[in-house]
Short mmCIF file of N, CA, C and O in Angstrom, two decimals:
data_model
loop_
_atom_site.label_atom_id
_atom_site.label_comp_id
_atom_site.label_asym_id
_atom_site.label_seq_id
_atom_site.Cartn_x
_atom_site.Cartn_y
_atom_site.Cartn_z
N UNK A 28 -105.53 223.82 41.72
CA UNK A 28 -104.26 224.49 41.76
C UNK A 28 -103.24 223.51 42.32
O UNK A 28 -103.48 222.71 43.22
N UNK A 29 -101.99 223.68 41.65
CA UNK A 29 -101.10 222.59 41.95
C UNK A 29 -100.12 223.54 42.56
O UNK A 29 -99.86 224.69 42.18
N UNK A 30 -99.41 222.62 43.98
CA UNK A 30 -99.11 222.91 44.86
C UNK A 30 -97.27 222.39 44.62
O UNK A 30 -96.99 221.22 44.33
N UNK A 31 -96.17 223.49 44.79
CA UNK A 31 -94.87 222.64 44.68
C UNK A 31 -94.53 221.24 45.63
O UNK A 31 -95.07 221.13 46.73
N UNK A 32 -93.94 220.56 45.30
CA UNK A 32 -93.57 219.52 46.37
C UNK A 32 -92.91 219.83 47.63
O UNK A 32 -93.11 218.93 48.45
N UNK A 33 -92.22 220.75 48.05
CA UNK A 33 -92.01 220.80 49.39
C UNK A 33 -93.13 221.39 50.15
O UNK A 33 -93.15 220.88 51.26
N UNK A 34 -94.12 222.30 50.00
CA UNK A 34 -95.47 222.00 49.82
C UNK A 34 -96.09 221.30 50.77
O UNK A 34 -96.39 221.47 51.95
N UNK A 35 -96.24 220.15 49.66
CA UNK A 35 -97.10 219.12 49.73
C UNK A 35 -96.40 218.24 50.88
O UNK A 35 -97.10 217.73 51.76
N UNK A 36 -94.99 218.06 50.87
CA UNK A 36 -94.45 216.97 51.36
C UNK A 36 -94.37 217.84 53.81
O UNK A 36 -94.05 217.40 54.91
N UNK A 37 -94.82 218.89 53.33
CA UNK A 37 -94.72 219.62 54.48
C UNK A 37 -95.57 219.08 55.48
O UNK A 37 -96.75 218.78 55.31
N UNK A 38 -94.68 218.94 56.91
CA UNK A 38 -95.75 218.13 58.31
C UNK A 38 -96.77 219.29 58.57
O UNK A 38 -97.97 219.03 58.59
N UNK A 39 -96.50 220.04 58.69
CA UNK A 39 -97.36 221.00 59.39
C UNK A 39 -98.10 221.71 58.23
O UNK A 39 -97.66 222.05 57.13
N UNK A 40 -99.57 221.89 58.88
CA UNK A 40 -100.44 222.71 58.08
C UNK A 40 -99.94 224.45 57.65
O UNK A 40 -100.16 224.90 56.53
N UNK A 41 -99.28 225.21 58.70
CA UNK A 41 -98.74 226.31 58.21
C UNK A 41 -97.77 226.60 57.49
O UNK A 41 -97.17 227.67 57.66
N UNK A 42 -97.38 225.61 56.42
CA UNK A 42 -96.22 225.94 55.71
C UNK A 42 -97.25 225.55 54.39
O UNK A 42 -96.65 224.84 53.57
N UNK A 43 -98.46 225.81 54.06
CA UNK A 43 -98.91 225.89 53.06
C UNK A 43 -99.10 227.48 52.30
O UNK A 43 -98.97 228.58 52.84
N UNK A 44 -99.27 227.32 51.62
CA UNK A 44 -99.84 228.99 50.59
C UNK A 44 -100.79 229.57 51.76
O UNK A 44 -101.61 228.98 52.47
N UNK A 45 -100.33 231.19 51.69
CA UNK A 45 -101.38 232.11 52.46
C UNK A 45 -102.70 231.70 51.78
O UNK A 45 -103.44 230.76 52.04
N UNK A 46 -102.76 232.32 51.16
CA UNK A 46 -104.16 231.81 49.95
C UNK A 46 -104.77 230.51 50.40
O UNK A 46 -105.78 230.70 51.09
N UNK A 47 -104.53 229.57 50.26
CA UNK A 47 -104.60 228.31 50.70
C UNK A 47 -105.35 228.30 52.63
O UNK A 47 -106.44 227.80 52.93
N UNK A 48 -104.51 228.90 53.48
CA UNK A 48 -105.30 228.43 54.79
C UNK A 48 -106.24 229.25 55.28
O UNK A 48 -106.38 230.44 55.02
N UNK A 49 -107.00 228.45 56.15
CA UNK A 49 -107.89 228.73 57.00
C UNK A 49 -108.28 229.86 57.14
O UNK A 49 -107.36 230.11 56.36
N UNK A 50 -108.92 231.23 57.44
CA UNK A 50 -108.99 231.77 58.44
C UNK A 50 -109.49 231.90 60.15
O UNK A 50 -110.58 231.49 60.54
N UNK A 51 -108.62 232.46 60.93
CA UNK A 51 -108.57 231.74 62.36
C UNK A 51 -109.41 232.99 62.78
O UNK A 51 -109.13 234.17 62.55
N UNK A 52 -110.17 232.65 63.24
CA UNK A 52 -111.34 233.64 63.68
C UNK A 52 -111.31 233.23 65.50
O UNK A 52 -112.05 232.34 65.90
N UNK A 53 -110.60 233.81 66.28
CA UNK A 53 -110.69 233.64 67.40
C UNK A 53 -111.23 234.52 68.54
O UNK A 53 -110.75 235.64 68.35
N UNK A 54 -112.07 234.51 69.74
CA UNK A 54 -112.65 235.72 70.47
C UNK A 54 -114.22 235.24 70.62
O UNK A 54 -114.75 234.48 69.80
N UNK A 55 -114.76 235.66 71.55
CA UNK A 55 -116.56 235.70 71.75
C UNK A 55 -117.39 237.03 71.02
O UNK A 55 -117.33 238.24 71.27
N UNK A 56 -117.95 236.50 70.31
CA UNK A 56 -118.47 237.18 69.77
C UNK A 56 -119.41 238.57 70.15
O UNK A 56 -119.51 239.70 69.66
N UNK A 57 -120.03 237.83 71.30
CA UNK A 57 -120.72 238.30 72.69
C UNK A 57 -119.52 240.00 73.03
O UNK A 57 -119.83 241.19 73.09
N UNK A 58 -118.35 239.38 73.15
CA UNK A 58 -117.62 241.04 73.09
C UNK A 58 -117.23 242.00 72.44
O UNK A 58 -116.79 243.13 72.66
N UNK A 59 -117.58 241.08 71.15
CA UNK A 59 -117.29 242.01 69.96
C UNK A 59 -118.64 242.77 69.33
O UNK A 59 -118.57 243.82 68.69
N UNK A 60 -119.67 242.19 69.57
CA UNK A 60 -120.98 242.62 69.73
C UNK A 60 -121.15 243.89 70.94
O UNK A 60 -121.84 244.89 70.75
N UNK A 61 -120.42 243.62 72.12
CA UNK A 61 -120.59 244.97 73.22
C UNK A 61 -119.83 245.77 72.61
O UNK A 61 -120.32 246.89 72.56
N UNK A 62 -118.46 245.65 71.93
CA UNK A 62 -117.76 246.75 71.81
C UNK A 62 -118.10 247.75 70.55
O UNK A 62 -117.60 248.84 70.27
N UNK A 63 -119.16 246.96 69.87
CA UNK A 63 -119.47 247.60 68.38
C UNK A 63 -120.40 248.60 69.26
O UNK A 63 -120.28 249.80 69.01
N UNK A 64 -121.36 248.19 70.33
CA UNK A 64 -122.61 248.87 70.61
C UNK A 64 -121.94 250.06 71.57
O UNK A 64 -122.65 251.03 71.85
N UNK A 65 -120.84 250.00 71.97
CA UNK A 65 -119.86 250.92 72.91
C UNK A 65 -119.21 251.97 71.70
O UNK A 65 -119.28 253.19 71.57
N UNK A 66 -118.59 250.96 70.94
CA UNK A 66 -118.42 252.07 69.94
C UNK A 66 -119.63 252.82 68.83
O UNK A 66 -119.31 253.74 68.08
N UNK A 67 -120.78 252.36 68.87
CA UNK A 67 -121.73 253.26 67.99
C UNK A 67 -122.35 254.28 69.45
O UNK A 67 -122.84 255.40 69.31
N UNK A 68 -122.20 253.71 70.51
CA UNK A 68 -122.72 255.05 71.62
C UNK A 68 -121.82 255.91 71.55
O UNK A 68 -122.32 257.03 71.48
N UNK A 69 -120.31 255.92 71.54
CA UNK A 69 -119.43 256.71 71.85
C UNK A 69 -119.60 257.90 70.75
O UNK A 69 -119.70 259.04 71.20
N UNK A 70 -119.65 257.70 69.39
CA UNK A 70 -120.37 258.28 68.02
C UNK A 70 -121.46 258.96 68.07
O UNK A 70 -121.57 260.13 67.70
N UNK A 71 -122.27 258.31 68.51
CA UNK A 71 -123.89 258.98 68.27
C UNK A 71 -123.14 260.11 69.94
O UNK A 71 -123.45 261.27 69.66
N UNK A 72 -122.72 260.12 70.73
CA UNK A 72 -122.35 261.17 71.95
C UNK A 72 -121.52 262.18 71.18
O UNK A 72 -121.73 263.37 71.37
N UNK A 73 -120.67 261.83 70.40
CA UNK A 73 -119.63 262.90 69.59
C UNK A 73 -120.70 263.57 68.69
O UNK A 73 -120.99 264.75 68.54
N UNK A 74 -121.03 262.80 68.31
CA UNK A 74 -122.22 263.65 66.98
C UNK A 74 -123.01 264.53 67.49
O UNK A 74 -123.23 265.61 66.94
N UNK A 75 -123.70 264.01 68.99
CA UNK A 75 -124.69 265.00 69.50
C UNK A 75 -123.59 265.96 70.10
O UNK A 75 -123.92 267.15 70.11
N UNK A 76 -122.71 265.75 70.46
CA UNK A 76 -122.08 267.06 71.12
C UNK A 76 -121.76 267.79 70.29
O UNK A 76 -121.83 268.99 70.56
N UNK A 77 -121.24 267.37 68.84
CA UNK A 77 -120.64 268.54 67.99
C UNK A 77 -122.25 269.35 67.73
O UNK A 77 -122.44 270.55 67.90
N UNK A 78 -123.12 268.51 67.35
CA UNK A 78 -124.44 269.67 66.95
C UNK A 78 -124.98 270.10 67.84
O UNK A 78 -125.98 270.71 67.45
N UNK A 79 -124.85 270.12 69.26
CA UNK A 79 -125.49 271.50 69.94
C UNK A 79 -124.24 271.97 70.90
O UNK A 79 -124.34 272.49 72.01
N UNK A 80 -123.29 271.74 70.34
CA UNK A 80 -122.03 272.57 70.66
C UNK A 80 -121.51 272.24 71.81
O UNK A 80 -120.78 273.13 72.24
N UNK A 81 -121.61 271.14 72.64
CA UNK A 81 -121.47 270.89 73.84
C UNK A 81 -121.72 269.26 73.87
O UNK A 81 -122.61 268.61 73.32
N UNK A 82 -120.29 268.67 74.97
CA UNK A 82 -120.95 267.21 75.51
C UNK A 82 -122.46 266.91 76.15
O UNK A 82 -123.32 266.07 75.90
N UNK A 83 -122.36 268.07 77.16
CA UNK A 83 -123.13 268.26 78.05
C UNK A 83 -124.83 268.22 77.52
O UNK A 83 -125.80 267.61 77.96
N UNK A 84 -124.65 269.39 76.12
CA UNK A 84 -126.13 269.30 75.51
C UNK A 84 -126.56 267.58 74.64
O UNK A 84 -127.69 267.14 74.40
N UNK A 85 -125.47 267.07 74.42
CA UNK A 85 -125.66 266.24 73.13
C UNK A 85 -126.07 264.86 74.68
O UNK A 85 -126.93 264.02 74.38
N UNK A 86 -125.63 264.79 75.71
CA UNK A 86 -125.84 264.24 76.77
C UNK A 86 -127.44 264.38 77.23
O UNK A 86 -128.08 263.35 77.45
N UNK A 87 -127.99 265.59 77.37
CA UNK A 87 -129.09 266.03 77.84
C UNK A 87 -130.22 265.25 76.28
O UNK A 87 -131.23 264.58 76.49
N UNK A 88 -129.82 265.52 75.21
CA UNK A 88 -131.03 265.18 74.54
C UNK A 88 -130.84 263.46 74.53
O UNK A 88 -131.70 262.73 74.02
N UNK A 89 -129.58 262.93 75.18
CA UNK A 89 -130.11 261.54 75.16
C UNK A 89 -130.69 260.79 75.99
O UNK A 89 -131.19 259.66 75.98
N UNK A 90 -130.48 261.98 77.04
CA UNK A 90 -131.46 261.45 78.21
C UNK A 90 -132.85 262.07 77.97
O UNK A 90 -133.84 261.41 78.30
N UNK A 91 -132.97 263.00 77.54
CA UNK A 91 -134.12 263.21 77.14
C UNK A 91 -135.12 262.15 76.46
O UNK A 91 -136.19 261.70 76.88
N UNK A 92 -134.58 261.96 75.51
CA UNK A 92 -134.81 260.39 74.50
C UNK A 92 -134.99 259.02 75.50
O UNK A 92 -136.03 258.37 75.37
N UNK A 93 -134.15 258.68 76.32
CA UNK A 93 -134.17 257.91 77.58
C UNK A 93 -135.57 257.85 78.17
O UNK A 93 -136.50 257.06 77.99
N UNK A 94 -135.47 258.64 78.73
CA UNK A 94 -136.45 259.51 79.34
C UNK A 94 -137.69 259.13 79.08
O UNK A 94 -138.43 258.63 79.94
N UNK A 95 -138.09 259.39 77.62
CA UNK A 95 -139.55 259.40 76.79
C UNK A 95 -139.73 258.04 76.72
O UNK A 95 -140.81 257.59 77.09
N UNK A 96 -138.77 257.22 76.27
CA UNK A 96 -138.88 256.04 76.15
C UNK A 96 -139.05 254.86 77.08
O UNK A 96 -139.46 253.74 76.76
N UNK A 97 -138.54 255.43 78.70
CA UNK A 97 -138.50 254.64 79.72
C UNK A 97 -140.28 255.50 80.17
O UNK A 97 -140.88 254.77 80.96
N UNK A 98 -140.85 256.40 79.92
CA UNK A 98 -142.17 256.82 80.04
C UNK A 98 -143.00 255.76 79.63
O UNK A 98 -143.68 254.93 80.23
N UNK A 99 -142.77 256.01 78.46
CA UNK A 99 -144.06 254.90 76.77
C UNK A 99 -144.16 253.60 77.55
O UNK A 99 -145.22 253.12 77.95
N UNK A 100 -142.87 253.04 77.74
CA UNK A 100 -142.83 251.39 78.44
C UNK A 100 -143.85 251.53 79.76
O UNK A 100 -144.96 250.99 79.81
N UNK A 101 -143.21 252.41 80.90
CA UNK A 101 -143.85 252.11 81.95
C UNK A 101 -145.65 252.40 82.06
O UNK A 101 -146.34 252.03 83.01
N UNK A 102 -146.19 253.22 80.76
CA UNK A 102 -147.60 253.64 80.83
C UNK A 102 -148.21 252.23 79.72
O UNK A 102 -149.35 251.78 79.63
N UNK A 103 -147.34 251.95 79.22
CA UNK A 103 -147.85 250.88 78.29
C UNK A 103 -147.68 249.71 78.91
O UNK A 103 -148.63 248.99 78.59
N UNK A 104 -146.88 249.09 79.72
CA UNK A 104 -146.60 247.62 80.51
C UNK A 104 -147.89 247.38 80.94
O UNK A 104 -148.28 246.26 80.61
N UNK A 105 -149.05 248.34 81.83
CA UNK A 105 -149.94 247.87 82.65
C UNK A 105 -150.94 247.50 82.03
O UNK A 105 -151.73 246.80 82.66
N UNK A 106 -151.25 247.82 80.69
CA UNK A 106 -151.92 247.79 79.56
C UNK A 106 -152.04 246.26 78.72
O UNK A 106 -152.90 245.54 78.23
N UNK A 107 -150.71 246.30 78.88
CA UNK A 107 -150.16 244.90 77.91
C UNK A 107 -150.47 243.78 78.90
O UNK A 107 -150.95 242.69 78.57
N UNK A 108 -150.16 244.11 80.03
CA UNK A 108 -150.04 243.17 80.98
C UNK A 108 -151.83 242.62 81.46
O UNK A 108 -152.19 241.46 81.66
N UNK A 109 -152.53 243.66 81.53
CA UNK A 109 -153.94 243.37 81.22
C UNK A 109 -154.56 242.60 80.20
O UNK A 109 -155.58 241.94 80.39
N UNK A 110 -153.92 242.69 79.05
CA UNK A 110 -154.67 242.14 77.89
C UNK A 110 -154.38 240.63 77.86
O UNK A 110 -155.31 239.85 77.63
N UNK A 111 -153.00 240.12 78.10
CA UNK A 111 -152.29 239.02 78.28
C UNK A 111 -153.16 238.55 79.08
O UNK A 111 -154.12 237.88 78.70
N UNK A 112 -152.81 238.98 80.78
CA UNK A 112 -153.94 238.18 81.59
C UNK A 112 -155.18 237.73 80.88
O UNK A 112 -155.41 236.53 80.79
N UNK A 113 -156.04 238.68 80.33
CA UNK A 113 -157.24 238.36 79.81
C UNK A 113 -157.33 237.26 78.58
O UNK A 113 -158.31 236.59 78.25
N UNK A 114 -155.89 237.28 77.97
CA UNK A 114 -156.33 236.34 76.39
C UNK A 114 -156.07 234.99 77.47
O UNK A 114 -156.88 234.07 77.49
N UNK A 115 -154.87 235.00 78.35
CA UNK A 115 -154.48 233.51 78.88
C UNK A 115 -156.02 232.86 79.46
O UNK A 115 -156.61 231.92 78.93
N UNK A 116 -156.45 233.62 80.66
CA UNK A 116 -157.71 233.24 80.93
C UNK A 116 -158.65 232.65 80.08
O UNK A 116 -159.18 231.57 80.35
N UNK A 117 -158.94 233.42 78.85
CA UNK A 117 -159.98 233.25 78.39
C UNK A 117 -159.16 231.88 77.18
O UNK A 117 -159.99 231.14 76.65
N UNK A 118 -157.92 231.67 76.89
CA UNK A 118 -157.86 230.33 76.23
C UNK A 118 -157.64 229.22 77.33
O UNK A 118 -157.49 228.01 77.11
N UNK A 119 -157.64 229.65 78.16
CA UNK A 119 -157.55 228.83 79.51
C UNK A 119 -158.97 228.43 79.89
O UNK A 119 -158.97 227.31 80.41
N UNK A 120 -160.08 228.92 79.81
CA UNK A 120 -161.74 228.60 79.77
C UNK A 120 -161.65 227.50 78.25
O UNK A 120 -161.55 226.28 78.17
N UNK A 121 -161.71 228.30 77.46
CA UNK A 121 -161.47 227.16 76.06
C UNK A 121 -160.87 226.07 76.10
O UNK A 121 -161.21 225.10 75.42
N UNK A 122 -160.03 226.08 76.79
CA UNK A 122 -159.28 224.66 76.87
C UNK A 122 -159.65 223.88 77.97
O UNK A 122 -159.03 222.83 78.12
N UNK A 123 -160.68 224.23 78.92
CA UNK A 123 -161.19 223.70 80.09
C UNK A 123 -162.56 223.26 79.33
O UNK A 123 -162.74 222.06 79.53
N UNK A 124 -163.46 223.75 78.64
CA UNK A 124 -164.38 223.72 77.95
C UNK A 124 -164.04 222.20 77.12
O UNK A 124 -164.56 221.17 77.54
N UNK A 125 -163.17 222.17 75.99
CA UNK A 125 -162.73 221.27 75.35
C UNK A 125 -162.52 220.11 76.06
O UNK A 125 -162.89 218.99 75.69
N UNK A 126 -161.87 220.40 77.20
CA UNK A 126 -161.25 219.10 77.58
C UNK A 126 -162.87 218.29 78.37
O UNK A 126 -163.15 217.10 78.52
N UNK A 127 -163.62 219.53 78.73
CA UNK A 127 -165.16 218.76 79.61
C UNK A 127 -166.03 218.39 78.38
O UNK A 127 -166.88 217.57 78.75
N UNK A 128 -166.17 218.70 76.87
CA UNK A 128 -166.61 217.96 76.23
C UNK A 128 -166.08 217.03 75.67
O UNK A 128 -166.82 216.39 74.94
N UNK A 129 -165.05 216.71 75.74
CA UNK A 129 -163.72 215.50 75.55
C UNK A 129 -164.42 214.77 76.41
O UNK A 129 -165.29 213.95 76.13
N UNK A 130 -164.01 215.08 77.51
CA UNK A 130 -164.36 213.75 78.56
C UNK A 130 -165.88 213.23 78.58
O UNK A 130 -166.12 212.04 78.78
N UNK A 131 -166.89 214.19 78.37
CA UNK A 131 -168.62 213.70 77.99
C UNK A 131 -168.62 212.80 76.84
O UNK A 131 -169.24 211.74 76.95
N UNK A 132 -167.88 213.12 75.53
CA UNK A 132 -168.09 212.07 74.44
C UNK A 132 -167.15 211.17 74.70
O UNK A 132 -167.45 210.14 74.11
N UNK A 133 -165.68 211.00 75.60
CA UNK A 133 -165.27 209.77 75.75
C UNK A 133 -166.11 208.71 76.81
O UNK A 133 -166.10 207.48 76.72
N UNK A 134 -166.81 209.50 77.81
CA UNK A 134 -167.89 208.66 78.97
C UNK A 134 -169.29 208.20 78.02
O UNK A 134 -170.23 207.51 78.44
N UNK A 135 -169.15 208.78 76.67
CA UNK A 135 -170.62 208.28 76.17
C UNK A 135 -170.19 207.63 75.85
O UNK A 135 -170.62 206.66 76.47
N UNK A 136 -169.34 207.23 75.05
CA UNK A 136 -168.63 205.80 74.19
C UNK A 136 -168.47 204.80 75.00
O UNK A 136 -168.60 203.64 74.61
N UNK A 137 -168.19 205.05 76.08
CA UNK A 137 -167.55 204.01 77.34
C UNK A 137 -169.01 203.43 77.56
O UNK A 137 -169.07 202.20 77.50
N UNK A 138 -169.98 203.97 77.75
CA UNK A 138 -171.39 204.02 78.04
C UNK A 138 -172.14 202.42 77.22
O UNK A 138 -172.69 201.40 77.62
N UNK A 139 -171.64 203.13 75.57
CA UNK A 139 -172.28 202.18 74.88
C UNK A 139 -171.78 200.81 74.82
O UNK A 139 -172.39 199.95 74.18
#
C-alpha cells in the first residue's frame, strides 16, 4: 500500500495511517488477570443470588462449595504426602544401590 508523501516525509511515527500503527498495549497483565477473576466472582455471586432469591443464600452455597473443597484437600494432603515420602525414599535406595554398584565395577577395573 502506497502511502501519500506528506506521509512518508513525516518525523514522527504518529502521523502515519490509523490502519498502519502499532497497537499500544500498555498495563500488567497480572491485573488484568485479577480483575477478570474479580469480575467472574462478582457474576457467579449475582447469579447465585438471583437463583435462591437472596445475596445471603447465593453466599451460603459458596461457602458451602468452599467448604467441601477445603475438606477433600485437607483429608487428601496426608495421603499424598505419604505416598511422595515413600516413592522419594524408595528412588532414593535405587539411586544409592546404583551408585554402590557403580563404584564395585569402577574398583574392579581399577583392580585389573
Amino acid at each position: 500500500m502506497r502511502f501519500s508523501e506528506p506521509v512518508r516525509m513525516a518525523d514522527d511515527g504518529d502521523h502515519s495511517p490509523v490502519w498502519a500503527r502499532g497497537k499500544r498495549r500498555r498495563g500488567n497483565p497480572l491485573v488484568g488477570l485479577l480483575v477478570t477473576l474479580l469480575a467472574l466472582f462478582g457474576v457467579l455471586t449475582a447469579v447465585l443470588g438471583v437463583m435462591e432469591k437472596s445475596l445471603s443464600g447465593g453466599g451460603a452455597v459458596m461457602d458451602g462449595w468452599i467448604s467441601k473443597a477445603n475438606a477433600t484437600v485437607r483429608g487428601e494432603a496426608p495421603k499424598v504426602a505419604d505416598q511422595a515420602g515413600d516413592a522419594a525414599g524408595a528412588a532414593a535406595a535405587k539411586a544409592g544401590d546404583a551408585a554402590q554398584a557403580g563404584a564395585a565395577a569402577a574398583s574392579d577395573e581399577l583392580k585389573k
